[in-house]
Amino acid sequence: MAKVPSAVVAAGGLVGGYGVARWTGKRQLGGVVLAVAGAAAAQRWRQQAGGKAAGALTAAYVAAFAGSHPLAKKVGAWPSVFAVAGAVAVASWAVADRQG
């Protein structure tokens, strides 16, 4: 079975975390999804690209989550989540997945 690219894990964590929080009404549950996917992606980033790259991509993941909130006020919630998830996926692919 092929490994799921870290870009998909990271983007899925952002989209899935928001979706779970929205559909269940439990922000903490969405946070768990976000954190678990972020930790899984960070582990893969470390394995594929090293510690410095993993740290930078993890910071980008957290910044994307934080940045999606003010962006949502301008473009709407789902477009914001998809935009930041796409940005993290592109960065993840460029730094980690493209090499492997």
C-alpha positions as a printed Julia matrix, in Angstrom:
100×3 Matrix{Float64}:
   0.0    0.0    0.0
   1.4    3.38  -1.01
   1.96   6.02   1.63
  -0.36   8.98   1.64
   1.68  12.09   0.77
   2.28  14.43   3.69
   0.67  17.22   1.66
  -2.61  15.28   1.71
  -2.31  14.57   5.44
  -1.68  18.24   6.25
  -4.41  19.61   3.99
  -6.78  16.92   5.22
  -6.08  17.93   8.81
  -7.0   21.53   8.15
 -10.13  20.71   6.14
 -11.13  17.78   8.34
 -10.55  19.67  11.57
 -12.79  22.5   10.45
 -15.4   20.11   9.08
 -15.57  18.07  12.26
 -15.82  21.21  14.4
 -18.53  22.66  12.2
 -20.63  19.52  11.79
 -20.43  18.33  15.39
 -20.55  21.76  17.01
 -17.58  20.69  19.14
 -14.53  22.87  18.46
 -12.39  20.68  20.7
 -13.11  17.63  18.56
 -12.07  19.56  15.47
  -8.91  20.57  17.33
  -8.11  16.93  17.98
  -8.41  16.14  14.27
  -6.23  19.16  13.45
  -3.59  18.17  16.02
  -3.44  14.47  15.12
  -3.08  15.2   11.4
  -0.51  17.92  12.14
   1.55  15.55  14.27
   1.39  12.83  11.6
   2.41  15.28   8.9
   5.26  16.64  11.05
   6.61  13.15  11.58
   6.56  12.51   7.84
   8.18  15.91   7.14
  10.97  15.08   9.57
  11.56  11.7    7.92
  11.46  13.07   4.39
  13.12  16.46   4.68
  14.79  16.75   8.1
  14.17  18.63  11.3
  14.53  22.21  10.06
  12.13  21.65   7.2
   9.69  19.88   9.52
   9.83  22.81  11.92
   9.18  25.3    9.13
   6.31  23.28   7.72
   4.8   22.79  11.17
   4.97  26.55  11.71
   3.26  27.03   8.34
   0.54  24.55   9.36
  -0.14  26.44  12.6
   0.01  29.8   10.81
  -2.46  28.51   8.21
  -4.88  27.51  10.94
  -4.56  30.89  12.63
  -4.65  32.81   9.36
  -7.79  31.08   8.17
  -9.84  32.9   10.8
  -9.3   36.5    9.63
  -9.36  35.35   5.99
 -12.77  33.75   6.61
 -14.18  37.17   7.5
 -13.29  38.35   4.0
 -14.01  35.34   1.78
 -16.12  32.97   3.89
 -15.26  30.01   6.06
 -14.97  27.16   3.55
 -13.09  29.17   0.9
 -10.67  30.28   3.6
 -10.08  26.73   4.85
  -9.55  25.44   1.31
  -7.16  28.29   0.5
  -4.91  27.76   3.52
  -5.07  23.96   3.13
  -3.99  24.35  -0.48
  -1.11  26.62   0.49
   0.12  24.14   3.11
  -0.24  21.26   0.66
   1.84  23.06  -1.97
   4.54  23.91   0.57
   4.56  20.36   1.89
   4.86  18.89  -1.58
   7.61  21.32  -2.57
   9.7   20.75   0.56
   9.05  17.1    1.45
   6.94  15.03  -0.92
   8.63  16.0   -4.18
  11.91  14.5   -2.93
  10.43  11.12  -2.06
